CSV table of C-alpha atoms in Angstrom, one decimal:
chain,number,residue,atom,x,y,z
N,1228,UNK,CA,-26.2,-7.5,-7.7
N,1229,UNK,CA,-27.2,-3.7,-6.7
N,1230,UNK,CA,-28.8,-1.7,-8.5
N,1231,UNK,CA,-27.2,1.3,-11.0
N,1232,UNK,CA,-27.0,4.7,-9.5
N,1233,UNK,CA,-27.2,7.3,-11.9
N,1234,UNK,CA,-24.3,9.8,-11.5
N,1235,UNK,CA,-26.4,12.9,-11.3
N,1236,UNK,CA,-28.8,11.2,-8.5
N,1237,UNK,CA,-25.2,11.3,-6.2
N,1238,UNK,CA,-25.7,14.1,-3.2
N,1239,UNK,CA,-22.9,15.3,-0.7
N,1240,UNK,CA,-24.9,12.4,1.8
N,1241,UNK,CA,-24.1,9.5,-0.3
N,1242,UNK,CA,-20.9,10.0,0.6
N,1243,UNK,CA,-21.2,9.3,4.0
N,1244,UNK,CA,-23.1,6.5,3.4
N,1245,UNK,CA,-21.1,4.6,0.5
N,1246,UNK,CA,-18.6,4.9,3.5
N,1247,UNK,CA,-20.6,3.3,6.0
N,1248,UNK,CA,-21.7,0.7,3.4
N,1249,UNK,CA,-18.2,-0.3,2.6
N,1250,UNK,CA,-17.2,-0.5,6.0
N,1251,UNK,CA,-19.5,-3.0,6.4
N,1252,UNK,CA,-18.7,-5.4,3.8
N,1253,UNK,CA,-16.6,-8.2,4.1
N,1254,UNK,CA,-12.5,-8.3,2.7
N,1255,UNK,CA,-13.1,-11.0,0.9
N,1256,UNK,CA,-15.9,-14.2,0.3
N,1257,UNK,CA,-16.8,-15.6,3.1
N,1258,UNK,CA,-14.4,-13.5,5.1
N,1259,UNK,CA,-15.3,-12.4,8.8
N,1260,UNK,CA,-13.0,-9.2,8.8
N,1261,UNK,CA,-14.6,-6.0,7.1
N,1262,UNK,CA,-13.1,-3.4,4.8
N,1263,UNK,CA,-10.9,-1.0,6.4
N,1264,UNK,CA,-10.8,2.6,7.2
N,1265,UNK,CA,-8.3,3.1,3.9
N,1266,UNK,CA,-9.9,1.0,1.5
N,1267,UNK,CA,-13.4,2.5,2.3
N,1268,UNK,CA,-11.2,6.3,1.9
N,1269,UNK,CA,-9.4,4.9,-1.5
N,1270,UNK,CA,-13.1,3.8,-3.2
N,1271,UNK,CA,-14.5,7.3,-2.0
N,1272,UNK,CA,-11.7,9.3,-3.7
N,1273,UNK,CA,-11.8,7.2,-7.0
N,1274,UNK,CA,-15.6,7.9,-6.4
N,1275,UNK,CA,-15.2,11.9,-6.1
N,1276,UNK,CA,-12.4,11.7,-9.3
N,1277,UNK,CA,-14.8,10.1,-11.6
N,1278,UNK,CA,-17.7,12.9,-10.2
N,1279,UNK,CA,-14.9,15.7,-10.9
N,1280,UNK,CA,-14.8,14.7,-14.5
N,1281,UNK,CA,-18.6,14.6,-15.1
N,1282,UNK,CA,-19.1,17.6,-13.7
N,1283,UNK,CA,-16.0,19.4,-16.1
N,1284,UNK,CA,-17.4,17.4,-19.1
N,1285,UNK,CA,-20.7,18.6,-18.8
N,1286,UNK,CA,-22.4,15.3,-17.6
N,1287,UNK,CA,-23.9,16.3,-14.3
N,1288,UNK,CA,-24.4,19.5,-13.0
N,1289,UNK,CA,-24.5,19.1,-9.1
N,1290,UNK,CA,-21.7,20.8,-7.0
N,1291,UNK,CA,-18.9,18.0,-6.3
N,1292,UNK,CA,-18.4,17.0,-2.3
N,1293,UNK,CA,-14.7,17.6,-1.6
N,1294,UNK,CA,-13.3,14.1,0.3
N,1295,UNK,CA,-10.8,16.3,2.0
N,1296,UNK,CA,-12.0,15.8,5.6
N,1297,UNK,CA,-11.2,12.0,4.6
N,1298,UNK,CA,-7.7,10.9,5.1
N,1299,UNK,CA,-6.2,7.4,5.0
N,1300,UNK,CA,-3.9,6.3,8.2
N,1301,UNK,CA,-0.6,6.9,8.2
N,1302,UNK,CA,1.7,4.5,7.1
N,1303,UNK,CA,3.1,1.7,8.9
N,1304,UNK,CA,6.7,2.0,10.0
N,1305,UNK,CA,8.9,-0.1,7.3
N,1306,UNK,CA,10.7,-2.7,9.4
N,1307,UNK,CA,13.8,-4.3,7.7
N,1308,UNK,CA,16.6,-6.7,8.8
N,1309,UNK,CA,19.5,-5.7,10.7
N,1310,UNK,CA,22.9,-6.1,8.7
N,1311,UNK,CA,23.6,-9.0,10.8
N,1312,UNK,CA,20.2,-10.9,9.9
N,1313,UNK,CA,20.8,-9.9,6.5
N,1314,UNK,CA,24.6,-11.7,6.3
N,1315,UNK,CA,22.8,-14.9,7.9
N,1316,UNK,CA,20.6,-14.9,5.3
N,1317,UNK,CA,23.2,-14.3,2.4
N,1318,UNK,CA,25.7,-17.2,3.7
N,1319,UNK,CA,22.3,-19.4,4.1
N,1320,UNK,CA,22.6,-22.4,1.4
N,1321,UNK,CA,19.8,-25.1,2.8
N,1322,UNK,CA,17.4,-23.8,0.7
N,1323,UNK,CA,16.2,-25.1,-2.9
N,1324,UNK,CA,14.6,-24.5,-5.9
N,1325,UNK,CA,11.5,-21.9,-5.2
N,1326,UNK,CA,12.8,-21.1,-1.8
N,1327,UNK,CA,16.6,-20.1,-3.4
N,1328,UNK,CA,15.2,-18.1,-6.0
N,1329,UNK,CA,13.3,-16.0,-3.2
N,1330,UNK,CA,15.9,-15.8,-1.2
N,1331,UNK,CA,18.2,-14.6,-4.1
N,1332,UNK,CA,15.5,-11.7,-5.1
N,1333,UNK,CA,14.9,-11.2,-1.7
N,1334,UNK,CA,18.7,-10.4,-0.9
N,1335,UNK,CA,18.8,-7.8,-4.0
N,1336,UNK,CA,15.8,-6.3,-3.1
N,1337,UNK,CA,16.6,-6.2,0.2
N,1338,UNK,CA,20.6,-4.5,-0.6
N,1339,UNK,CA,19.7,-2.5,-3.8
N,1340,UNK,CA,16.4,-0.7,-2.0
N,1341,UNK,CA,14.1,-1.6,-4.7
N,1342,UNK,CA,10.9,-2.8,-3.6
């Protein structure tokens, strides 16, 4: 486990290198893939939220770094099924059990919008 850091010992460089220290830590246990770009952004903004609120309460008095020069990537393009793939799947019936029941909620989801 690593060590405590005490919010008022936080300068406008630990950002920089909480990023570069998530970056390099794996996704998961035993995982050869490393955190992204937008998780390492995400942590870093929960980071500089719970700074913002010491610093209005009173609890540390150093100037807050603003995260705005970090952004998260744009999102990926939403791909769906055509209306034709979509029918196929609705007049589909060799499925059972777990597989029906996803294909059912899948279907409304997929008709209704909801995600």
């Amino acid at each position: 486990m690593g060590q405590d850091i005490p919010l008022d010992s936080i300068d406008n460089a630990f950002y920089q290198r909480f990023y570069a220290y998530l970056l390099s830590k794996p996704c998961k246990k035993d995982s050869k893939k490393n955190i992204g770009h937008d998780y390492a952004v995400r942590n870093i903004t929960y980071l500089d939220a719970v700074l913002t609120w010491a610093n209005e309460k009173g609890m540390i008095t150093q100037k807050v770094q603003s995260t705005e020069g970090l952004k998260r990537n744009p999102p990926k393009p939403i791909q769906s099924l055509s209306r034709e793939q979509l029918r196929i799947l609705e007049l589909t019936r060799d499925f059972t059990g777990i597989l029906e029941d996803t294909r059912i909620v899948f279907l409304l989801m997929a008709y209704s919008s909801l995600n």
